[in-house]
mmCIF file of C-alpha atoms in Angstrom:
data_model
loop_
_atom_site.group_PDB
_atom_site.id
_atom_site.type_symbol
_atom_site.label_atom_id
_atom_site.label_comp_id
_atom_site.label_asym_id
_atom_site.label_seq_id
_atom_site.Cartn_x
_atom_site.Cartn_y
_atom_site.Cartn_z
ATOM 1 C CA ILE A 1 40.182 60.585 69.775
ATOM 2 C CA ASP A 2 37.513 59.685 67.194
ATOM 3 C CA LYS A 3 35.150 57.930 69.595
ATOM 4 C CA PRO A 4 32.266 60.165 70.801
ATOM 5 C CA ASN A 5 33.034 59.339 74.459
ATOM 6 C CA ALA A 6 36.841 59.586 74.139
ATOM 7 C CA ASN A 7 38.383 60.881 77.382
ATOM 8 C CA ILE A 8 42.100 61.624 77.021
ATOM 9 C CA GLU A 9 42.673 62.429 80.698
ATOM 10 C CA LYS A 10 41.027 59.188 81.795
ATOM 11 C CA VAL A 11 43.251 57.174 79.452
ATOM 12 C CA LYS A 12 46.356 58.902 80.830
ATOM 13 C CA TYR A 13 45.555 57.809 84.373
ATOM 14 C CA GLU A 14 44.533 54.316 83.277
ATOM 15 C CA LEU A 15 47.998 53.918 81.711
ATOM 16 C CA LEU A 16 49.535 54.600 85.137
ATOM 17 C CA GLU A 17 47.984 51.325 86.350
ATOM 18 C CA TYR A 18 50.184 49.531 83.803
ATOM 19 C CA GLU A 19 53.293 51.514 84.822
ATOM 20 C CA VAL A 20 53.277 53.642 81.658
ATOM 21 C CA TYR A 21 54.307 57.063 82.973
ATOM 22 C CA LEU A 22 53.500 59.881 80.566
ATOM 23 C CA GLU A 23 55.114 63.304 80.327
ATOM 24 C CA GLY A 24 53.493 65.636 82.850
ATOM 25 C CA LEU A 25 52.500 62.706 85.067
ATOM 26 C CA GLY A 26 55.876 61.858 86.516
ATOM 27 C CA GLY A 27 57.269 60.112 83.454
ATOM 28 C CA ASP A 28 59.044 60.672 80.162
ATOM 29 C CA VAL A 29 56.775 58.826 77.725
ATOM 30 C CA PRO A 30 55.444 61.298 75.132
ATOM 31 C CA PHE A 31 51.854 61.102 73.912
ATOM 32 C CA VAL A 32 49.953 62.631 70.985
ATOM 33 C CA PRO A 33 46.130 62.651 70.593
ATOM 34 C CA ILE A 34 45.376 61.757 66.961
ATOM 35 C CA SER A 35 42.383 61.220 64.717
ATOM 36 C CA ALA A 36 42.246 58.536 62.049
ATOM 37 C CA THR A 37 39.244 60.169 60.355
ATOM 38 C CA LYS A 38 40.270 63.840 60.331
ATOM 39 C CA GLY A 39 44.061 63.574 60.462
ATOM 40 C CA THR A 40 44.239 65.673 63.633
ATOM 41 C CA GLY A 41 47.602 65.324 65.413
ATOM 42 C CA ILE A 42 49.407 63.381 62.665
ATOM 43 C CA ASP A 43 51.965 66.162 62.085
ATOM 44 C CA ASP A 44 52.526 66.382 65.850
ATOM 45 C CA LEU A 45 53.036 62.612 65.984
ATOM 46 C CA LEU A 46 55.676 62.705 63.235
ATOM 47 C CA GLU A 47 57.484 65.600 64.922
ATOM 48 C CA THR A 48 57.438 63.754 68.239
ATOM 49 C CA VAL A 49 58.874 60.600 66.688
ATOM 50 C CA LEU A 50 61.711 62.610 65.095
ATOM 51 C CA LEU A 51 62.360 64.464 68.345
ATOM 52 C CA VAL A 52 62.596 61.254 70.360
ATOM 53 C CA ALA A 53 64.888 59.731 67.718
ATOM 54 C CA ASP A 54 67.208 62.780 67.948
ATOM 55 C CA MET A 55 67.217 62.858 71.753
ATOM 56 C CA THR A 56 67.947 59.130 72.094
ATOM 57 C CA GLU A 57 70.390 59.213 69.159
ATOM 58 C CA LEU A 58 68.675 56.399 67.307
ATOM 59 C CA LYS A 59 70.821 55.618 64.283
ATOM 60 C CA GLY A 60 71.086 52.915 61.671
ATOM 61 C CA ASP A 61 74.329 51.596 60.214
ATOM 62 C CA TYR A 62 74.249 51.376 56.416
ATOM 63 C CA LYS A 63 77.250 49.050 56.448
ATOM 64 C CA ASN A 64 75.392 46.221 58.216
ATOM 65 C CA PRO A 65 73.164 43.552 56.642
ATOM 66 C CA ALA A 66 69.511 44.449 57.194
ATOM 67 C CA SER A 67 67.627 43.287 60.296
ATOM 68 C CA GLY A 68 64.207 44.214 61.623
ATOM 69 C CA LEU A 69 60.655 43.005 62.239
ATOM 70 C CA VAL A 70 57.794 41.417 60.332
ATOM 71 C CA ILE A 71 54.857 43.809 60.761
ATOM 72 C CA GLU A 72 52.265 42.130 58.499
ATOM 73 C CA SER A 73 51.979 38.837 56.643
ATOM 74 C CA HIS A 74 49.371 36.951 54.652
ATOM 75 C CA ILE A 75 48.825 34.633 51.705
ATOM 76 C CA ASP A 76 48.072 36.357 48.422
ATOM 77 C CA SER A 77 45.778 34.244 46.243
ATOM 78 C CA LYS A 78 47.950 34.967 43.183
ATOM 79 C CA THR A 79 51.514 35.298 44.447
ATOM 80 C CA GLY A 80 51.611 33.199 47.642
ATOM 81 C CA ALA A 81 53.092 34.053 51.043
ATOM 82 C CA LYS A 82 53.706 37.788 51.336
ATOM 83 C CA ALA A 83 54.951 40.002 54.165
ATOM 84 C CA THR A 84 55.696 43.610 55.024
ATOM 85 C CA LEU A 85 58.840 44.200 57.059
ATOM 86 C CA ILE A 86 60.335 47.238 58.756
ATOM 87 C CA ILE A 87 64.126 47.594 58.636
ATOM 88 C CA LEU A 88 65.582 48.563 62.025
ATOM 89 C CA ASP A 89 69.229 48.498 61.005
ATOM 90 C CA GLY A 90 71.404 47.913 57.960
ATOM 91 C CA VAL A 91 70.575 47.679 54.260
ATOM 92 C CA VAL A 92 68.821 44.977 52.247
ATOM 93 C CA LYS A 93 69.676 44.592 48.568
ATOM 94 C CA LYS A 94 68.394 42.600 45.628
ATOM 95 C CA GLY A 95 69.945 39.156 45.336
ATOM 96 C CA GLU A 96 70.086 38.516 49.087
ATOM 97 C CA PHE A 97 67.908 36.298 51.313
ATOM 98 C CA ILE A 98 65.834 37.278 54.325
ATOM 99 C CA VAL A 99 65.185 34.820 57.164
ATOM 100 C CA ALA A 100 62.386 35.260 59.736
ATOM 101 C CA GLY A 101 62.057 32.270 62.061
ATOM 102 C CA GLN A 102 61.277 29.225 59.908
ATOM 103 C CA SER A 103 60.485 31.423 56.885
ATOM 104 C CA PHE A 104 62.867 32.674 54.232
ATOM 105 C CA VAL A 105 62.621 34.466 50.892
ATOM 106 C CA GLY A 106 64.874 35.831 48.179
ATOM 107 C CA THR A 107 64.844 39.594 47.672
ATOM 108 C CA ARG A 108 64.353 39.366 43.905
ATOM 109 C CA MET A 109 60.849 40.910 44.274
ATOM 110 C CA LEU A 110 61.795 43.767 46.599
ATOM 111 C CA GLU A 111 59.162 46.522 46.814
ATOM 112 C CA ASN A 112 58.660 49.690 48.828
ATOM 113 C CA TYR A 113 55.410 50.532 50.652
ATOM 114 C CA PHE A 114 53.928 51.942 47.404
ATOM 115 C CA GLY A 115 54.391 48.532 45.724
ATOM 116 C CA LYS A 116 57.158 49.915 43.494
ATOM 117 C CA ALA A 117 60.148 47.681 42.700
ATOM 118 C CA ILE A 118 63.375 48.892 44.343
ATOM 119 C CA ASP A 119 66.998 47.698 44.402
ATOM 120 C CA GLU A 120 67.732 48.338 48.081
ATOM 121 C CA ALA A 121 66.284 49.792 51.295
ATOM 122 C CA GLY A 122 67.867 51.134 54.472
ATOM 123 C CA PRO A 123 67.013 51.740 58.153
ATOM 124 C CA SER A 124 63.421 52.705 59.056
ATOM 125 C CA LYS A 125 62.125 51.740 55.607
ATOM 126 C CA PRO A 126 59.127 49.396 55.244
ATOM 127 C CA ILE A 127 59.516 46.821 52.464
ATOM 128 C CA THR A 128 57.290 44.147 50.955
ATOM 129 C CA LEU A 129 58.532 40.723 49.881
ATOM 130 C CA THR A 130 56.675 37.939 48.084
ATOM 131 C CA GLY A 131 57.472 34.241 47.827
ATOM 132 C CA PHE A 132 58.245 33.129 51.380
ATOM 133 C CA ASN A 133 58.464 29.346 51.794
ATOM 134 C CA ILE A 134 55.889 29.664 54.618
ATOM 135 C CA VAL A 135 53.990 32.683 55.963
ATOM 136 C CA PRO A 136 56.245 34.425 58.538
ATOM 137 C CA LYS A 137 54.758 35.275 61.910
ATOM 138 C CA VAL A 138 53.940 38.899 62.684
ATOM 139 C CA GLY A 139 56.465 40.217 65.201
ATOM 140 C CA GLU A 140 59.190 37.785 64.102
ATOM 141 C CA ILE A 141 62.709 39.235 63.931
ATOM 142 C CA PHE A 142 64.367 38.922 60.519
ATOM 143 C CA GLU A 143 67.981 38.990 59.372
ATOM 144 C CA THR A 144 69.707 39.052 56.001
ATOM 145 C CA VAL A 145 72.112 36.489 54.533
ATOM 146 C CA LYS A 146 73.854 36.212 51.175
ATOM 147 C CA THR A 147 72.906 32.713 49.999
ATOM 148 C CA LYS A 148 69.954 30.338 49.998
ATOM 149 C CA LYS A 149 72.103 27.707 51.723
ATOM 150 C CA GLU A 150 72.732 30.090 54.641
ATOM 151 C CA ALA A 151 68.989 30.897 54.814
ATOM 152 C CA GLU A 152 68.007 27.222 54.946
ATOM 153 C CA ALA A 153 70.623 26.552 57.632
ATOM 154 C CA LEU A 154 69.262 29.392 59.806
ATOM 155 C CA CYS A 155 65.692 28.101 59.391
ATOM 156 C CA ALA A 156 66.781 24.593 60.399
ATOM 157 C CA GLU A 157 68.637 25.967 63.414
ATOM 158 C CA TYR A 158 65.568 27.974 64.477
ATOM 159 C CA LYS A 159 63.302 24.955 64.039
ATOM 160 C CA GLN A 160 65.585 22.760 66.134
ATOM 161 C CA GLY A 161 65.706 25.328 68.925
ATOM 162 C CA LYS A 162 61.931 25.803 68.763
ATOM 163 C CA SER A 163 61.259 22.060 69.050
ATOM 164 C CA VAL A 164 63.299 21.989 72.274
ATOM 165 C CA LEU A 165 61.190 24.817 73.657
ATOM 166 C CA ASP A 166 57.975 23.111 72.581
ATOM 167 C CA ASP A 167 58.979 19.927 74.415
ATOM 168 C CA ASN A 168 59.274 21.935 77.618
ATOM 169 C CA VAL A 169 56.306 24.228 77.094
ATOM 170 C CA CYS A 170 54.779 23.396 80.501
ATOM 171 C CA ALA A 171 57.972 24.387 82.265
ATOM 172 C CA ASP A 172 58.779 27.556 80.338
ATOM 173 C CA GLY A 173 55.344 28.951 79.470
ATOM 174 C CA ASP A 174 51.983 28.081 78.029
ATOM 175 C CA LYS A 175 51.425 27.233 74.382
ATOM 176 C CA ILE A 176 49.126 29.976 73.041
ATOM 177 C CA ILE A 177 46.361 29.467 70.475
ATOM 178 C CA PRO A 178 45.341 32.622 68.533
ATOM 179 C CA ILE A 179 41.547 32.971 68.142
ATOM 180 C CA ILE A 180 39.457 35.287 65.949
ATOM 181 C CA ILE A 181 35.770 35.744 66.826
ATOM 182 C CA LYS A 182 33.160 37.021 64.335
ATOM 183 C CA THR A 183 29.506 37.378 65.320
ATOM 184 C CA ASP A 184 26.296 38.844 63.906
ATOM 185 C CA VAL A 185 25.836 41.429 66.685
ATOM 186 C CA ALA A 186 28.109 43.046 69.274
ATOM 187 C CA GLY A 187 26.091 41.768 72.228
ATOM 188 C CA THR A 188 26.618 38.168 71.167
ATOM 189 C CA ASN A 189 30.305 38.871 70.778
ATOM 190 C CA GLU A 190 30.573 39.934 74.419
ATOM 191 C CA ALA A 191 28.598 36.905 75.621
ATOM 192 C CA ILE A 192 30.849 34.507 73.699
ATOM 193 C CA LEU A 193 33.998 36.163 75.024
ATOM 194 C CA ARG A 194 32.689 35.715 78.587
ATOM 195 C CA GLU A 195 32.010 32.018 78.005
ATOM 196 C CA ILE A 196 35.392 31.449 76.366
ATOM 197 C CA GLY A 197 37.017 33.135 79.355
ATOM 198 C CA LYS A 198 35.830 30.242 81.535
ATOM 199 C CA ILE A 199 37.915 27.673 79.623
ATOM 200 C CA LYS A 200 41.025 26.740 81.603
ATOM 201 C CA LYS A 201 43.591 24.113 80.587
ATOM 202 C CA GLU A 202 47.019 23.230 81.953
ATOM 203 C CA CYS A 203 50.070 24.046 79.810
ATOM 204 C CA ILE A 204 47.994 25.801 77.150
ATOM 205 C CA SER A 205 46.132 29.069 76.816
ATOM 206 C CA TYR A 206 44.596 31.184 74.086
ATOM 207 C CA LYS A 207 44.657 34.763 72.931
ATOM 208 C CA ILE A 208 41.767 36.594 71.282
ATOM 209 C CA ILE A 209 43.623 38.437 68.510
ATOM 210 C CA SER A 210 40.455 39.902 66.988
ATOM 211 C CA ALA A 211 36.767 40.066 67.858
ATOM 212 C CA GLY A 212 34.351 41.780 65.512
ATOM 213 C CA VAL A 213 30.917 41.896 63.914
ATOM 214 C CA GLY A 214 30.187 40.699 60.382
ATOM 215 C CA ASN A 215 30.996 37.819 58.065
ATOM 216 C CA ILE A 216 34.395 36.123 58.100
ATOM 217 C CA SER A 217 36.473 38.145 55.651
ATOM 218 C CA GLU A 218 39.668 38.018 53.639
ATOM 219 C CA GLY A 219 41.338 40.115 56.368
ATOM 220 C CA ASP A 220 40.435 37.548 59.036
ATOM 221 C CA ILE A 221 42.024 34.757 56.985
ATOM 222 C CA LYS A 222 45.184 36.805 56.436
ATOM 223 C CA LEU A 223 45.415 37.671 60.133
ATOM 224 C CA ALA A 224 45.101 34.029 61.195
ATOM 225 C CA SER A 225 47.355 32.567 58.496
ATOM 226 C CA GLY A 226 50.564 33.365 60.381
ATOM 227 C CA ASP A 227 49.996 30.592 62.974
ATOM 228 C CA LYS A 228 49.144 26.976 62.153
ATOM 229 C CA ASP A 229 47.113 26.606 65.377
ATOM 230 C CA ALA A 230 45.043 29.764 64.865
ATOM 231 C CA VAL A 231 41.277 29.316 64.564
ATOM 232 C CA ILE A 232 38.458 31.560 63.343
ATOM 233 C CA ILE A 233 35.107 31.075 65.060
ATOM 234 C CA GLY A 234 31.930 32.503 63.574
ATOM 235 C CA PHE A 235 28.527 32.794 65.248
ATOM 236 C CA ASN A 236 25.471 33.327 63.029
ATOM 237 C CA VAL A 237 27.781 34.521 60.241
ATOM 238 C CA LYS A 238 29.139 33.101 56.978
ATOM 239 C CA ILE A 239 32.546 33.115 55.306
ATOM 240 C CA ASP A 240 32.868 35.467 52.299
ATOM 241 C CA ASN A 241 33.534 33.897 48.908
ATOM 242 C CA ILE A 242 36.887 35.682 48.559
ATOM 243 C CA ALA A 243 37.895 34.566 52.051
ATOM 244 C CA ARG A 244 36.906 30.977 51.218
ATOM 245 C CA ASP A 245 38.994 31.028 48.041
ATOM 246 C CA ILE A 246 42.061 32.394 49.848
ATOM 247 C CA ASN A 247 41.631 29.888 52.639
ATOM 248 C CA GLU A 248 41.939 26.988 50.221
ATOM 249 C CA GLN A 249 45.629 27.846 50.124
ATOM 250 C CA ALA A 250 46.029 29.288 53.642
ATOM 251 C CA GLY A 251 44.359 26.317 55.368
ATOM 252 C CA VAL A 252 43.123 28.242 58.426
ATOM 253 C CA ARG A 253 40.710 26.345 60.696
ATOM 254 C CA VAL A 254 37.278 28.025 60.368
ATOM 255 C CA GLU A 255 34.238 26.898 62.384
ATOM 256 C CA THR A 256 30.740 28.433 62.493
ATOM 257 C CA PHE A 257 27.990 27.919 65.096
ATOM 258 C CA ASP A 258 24.492 29.097 65.958
ATOM 259 C CA ILE A 259 24.393 27.867 69.580
ATOM 260 C CA ILE A 260 26.850 29.301 72.103
ATOM 261 C CA TYR A 261 27.306 26.192 74.271
ATOM 262 C CA LYS A 262 28.142 24.120 71.193
ATOM 263 C CA LEU A 263 30.751 26.725 70.266
ATOM 264 C CA THR A 264 32.397 26.598 73.697
ATOM 265 C CA GLU A 265 32.229 22.777 73.811
ATOM 266 C CA TRP A 266 33.984 22.547 70.444
ATOM 267 C CA LEU A 267 36.627 25.120 71.418
ATOM 268 C CA GLU A 268 37.344 23.374 74.722
ATOM 269 C CA GLU A 269 37.889 20.087 72.873
ATOM 270 C CA TYR A 270 40.051 21.819 70.237
ATOM 271 C CA ILE A 271 42.256 23.380 72.924
ATOM 272 C CA GLU A 272 42.509 20.061 74.795
ATOM 273 C CA ASN A 273 43.657 18.278 71.628
ATOM 274 C CA LEU A 274 46.431 20.848 71.128
ATOM 275 C CA ARG A 275 47.545 20.779 74.768
ATOM 276 C CA PRO A 276 51.184 19.658 75.088
ATOM 277 C CA ARG A 277 51.340 16.204 76.665
ATOM 278 C CA GLN A 278 53.866 15.016 79.218
ATOM 279 C CA GLU A 279 54.872 11.387 79.573
ATOM 280 C CA ILE A 280 54.722 10.579 83.299
ATOM 281 C CA ARG A 281 55.778 7.333 84.975
ATOM 282 C CA GLU A 282 53.319 6.174 87.645
ATOM 283 C CA THR A 283 54.544 3.631 90.200
ATOM 284 C CA LEU A 284 52.203 0.669 90.701
ATOM 285 C CA GLY A 285 54.166 -1.403 93.184
ATOM 286 C CA THR A 286 57.635 -2.015 94.637
ATOM 287 C CA MET A 287 59.392 -5.344 95.288
ATOM 288 C CA LYS A 288 62.602 -6.638 96.820
ATOM 289 C CA VAL A 289 64.431 -9.501 95.102
ATOM 290 C CA LEU A 290 64.938 -12.289 97.667
ATOM 291 C CA LYS A 291 66.489 -14.916 95.417
ATOM 292 C CA PHE A 292 67.837 -15.327 91.881
ATOM 293 C CA PHE A 293 66.955 -18.661 90.193
ATOM 294 C CA SER A 294 67.927 -18.620 86.521
ATOM 295 C CA ASN A 295 68.668 -16.548 83.418
ATOM 296 C CA MET A 296 68.066 -17.713 79.838
ATOM 297 C CA LYS A 297 67.916 -15.488 76.737
ATOM 298 C CA ASP A 298 67.128 -12.328 78.721
ATOM 299 C CA LYS A 299 64.355 -14.147 80.651
ATOM 300 C CA GLN A 300 65.184 -14.203 84.353
ATOM 301 C CA VAL A 301 63.395 -16.051 87.145
ATOM 302 C CA VAL A 302 63.599 -14.484 90.593
ATOM 303 C CA GLY A 303 61.874 -14.708 93.948
ATOM 304 C CA ALA A 304 60.530 -11.416 95.302
ATOM 305 C CA ARG A 305 58.420 -9.845 98.026
ATOM 306 C CA ILE A 306 55.871 -7.143 97.146
ATOM 307 C CA ASP A 307 56.449 -4.318 99.638
ATOM 308 C CA THR A 308 53.946 -1.745 98.350
ATOM 309 C CA GLY A 309 51.096 -1.532 95.846
ATOM 310 C CA HIS A 310 50.414 -4.354 93.404
ATOM 311 C CA ILE A 311 51.893 -5.922 90.277
ATOM 312 C CA ASN A 312 50.392 -7.327 87.078
ATOM 313 C CA VAL A 313 51.600 -9.505 84.256
ATOM 314 C CA HIS A 314 53.005 -7.322 81.452
ATOM 315 C CA ASN A 315 53.905 -4.494 83.865
ATOM 316 C CA GLN A 316 57.146 -2.729 83.087
ATOM 317 C CA VAL A 317 59.648 -2.722 85.954
ATOM 318 C CA ALA A 318 62.602 -0.525 86.793
ATOM 319 C CA ILE A 319 65.621 -2.474 88.135
ATOM 320 C CA ILE A 320 67.208 -0.541 91.006
ATOM 321 C CA ARG A 321 70.491 -1.379 92.738
ATOM 322 C CA ALA A 322 71.950 0.723 95.563
ATOM 323 C CA GLY A 323 69.474 3.489 94.735
ATOM 324 C CA GLU A 324 70.468 3.682 91.071
ATOM 325 C CA GLU A 325 68.232 2.589 88.176
ATOM 326 C CA LEU A 326 70.163 0.194 85.954
ATOM 327 C CA GLY A 327 67.475 -0.371 83.322
ATOM 328 C CA THR A 328 63.981 -1.722 82.785
ATOM 329 C CA GLY A 329 62.241 -4.982 82.017
ATOM 330 C CA THR A 330 58.812 -6.557 81.634
ATOM 331 C CA ILE A 331 57.023 -9.032 83.907
ATOM 332 C CA ILE A 332 55.935 -11.939 81.678
ATOM 333 C CA GLU A 333 54.826 -14.353 84.428
ATOM 334 C CA ILE A 334 53.839 -14.263 88.122
ATOM 335 C CA GLN A 335 53.618 -17.348 90.347
ATOM 336 C CA SER A 336 52.154 -17.441 93.846
ATOM 337 C CA GLN A 337 52.500 -20.748 95.714
ATOM 338 C CA LYS A 338 53.453 -22.394 92.400
ATOM 339 C CA ILE A 339 50.205 -21.188 90.766
ATOM 340 C CA LYS A 340 50.275 -18.743 87.846
ATOM 341 C CA VAL A 341 48.380 -15.522 88.609
ATOM 342 C CA LYS A 342 47.814 -12.333 86.664
ATOM 343 C CA GLU A 343 47.926 -9.938 89.626
ATOM 344 C CA LEU A 344 49.298 -9.887 93.167
ATOM 345 C CA ASN A 345 49.084 -7.369 96.008
ATOM 346 C CA GLU A 346 51.563 -6.134 98.638
ATOM 347 C CA GLY A 347 52.651 -8.420 101.440
ATOM 348 C CA ASN A 348 52.917 -11.488 99.189
ATOM 349 C CA GLU A 349 56.018 -13.365 98.110
ATOM 350 C CA CYS A 350 56.081 -14.643 94.555
ATOM 351 C CA GLY A 351 58.122 -15.983 91.700
ATOM 352 C CA LEU A 352 58.628 -13.657 88.767
ATOM 353 C CA THR A 353 59.781 -14.162 85.211
ATOM 354 C CA VAL A 354 61.205 -10.871 84.002
ATOM 355 C CA GLU A 355 62.386 -10.150 80.469
ATOM 356 C CA SER A 356 65.319 -7.727 80.583
ATOM 357 C CA LYS A 357 68.857 -7.304 79.262
ATOM 358 C CA VAL A 358 69.930 -6.199 82.764
ATOM 359 C CA VAL A 359 70.942 -9.124 84.995
ATOM 360 C CA ILE A 360 68.930 -8.984 88.211
ATOM 361 C CA GLU A 361 70.738 -9.778 91.474
ATOM 362 C CA HIS A 362 69.741 -10.732 95.022
ATOM 363 C CA GLY A 363 68.934 -7.566 96.996
ATOM 364 C CA ASP A 364 67.842 -5.522 93.965
ATOM 365 C CA HIS A 365 64.581 -3.610 94.098
ATOM 366 C CA LEU A 366 62.008 -3.756 91.309
ATOM 367 C CA GLU A 367 59.559 -0.935 90.720
ATOM 368 C CA ALA A 368 56.495 -1.788 88.622
ATOM 369 C CA PHE A 369 55.238 1.214 86.657
ATOM 370 C CA LYS A 370 53.132 2.412 83.751
ATOM 371 C CA VAL A 371 53.676 5.410 81.504
ATOM 372 C CA VAL A 372 50.705 7.746 81.155
ATOM 373 C CA SER A 373 50.237 10.845 79.029
ATOM 374 C CA LYS A 374 48.911 13.899 80.878
#
């Protein structure tokens, strides 16, 4: 409610458009107007949280190993990868290991939210841990294990499962690139966001995780450091010295521009380079084997008729029998009327020398193809 033009009633009705039904407007979602500058409503917020927890009987089990969420992560220039976590259930103790996705850390340096060393923490408690092998992603679910060996095994299992998802990213959802925008003035910020909104690519999209005015700061580097594909784009701004020093370890991609179209051209190319590729087999021509002549050291000579398309020397071919693909081979020579040619079109009969471990028979079909990346 700190903004001069804040309109609480308007916000309530705007939330209805996103199917968030507040108390008093046909729903049961509580709301509390609060001020970050004056502290107005903070006590009401805390009371509401406790009330909801009591009504829904939210409880944590102190007998379980801790699990919860990563709520903030960054690279500290002195101590390395650091993260703040909130425990949703169970208890974490010193001497254990916490795993969050591909990241893990020992709990030797366990701290509370005041930065004070503690021996254990239970449900609803925020904790800070330093020394992760890699910076954990914000929002990642964590769990607790007893040994480093168990932690490494969980990370490997997560990585294996993630690679399967990445291979099928076009089928299951777009790959998302996080982007931070920093500009000299707010008007330029809006113009750049409009231009970026015009960039469309298959199988990949982007998310503006922050857009602000001013130089690229330490906070921007920390925010972007949780994702290896994240990029910070500056327009008519510089990167602070502290941010530059931290980024030597974080390795976040930072680019600055002073012309908008050059910015969008670079970003479009960057997104295209990260777009997941699919290997697709394109059919060039189909043939029917009319006669089998000889076979010597995987090189087979056959007579064939080109039914569709065209064929070239060095084309790969699929060998198909009774509708089933038995294997592949490579055309190493084409003869038409006893003359060697490099290419031949449909409707022609020819002699082919095909290199393949699959023995070709009379009546087989050959499908010439090439593999393209799209």
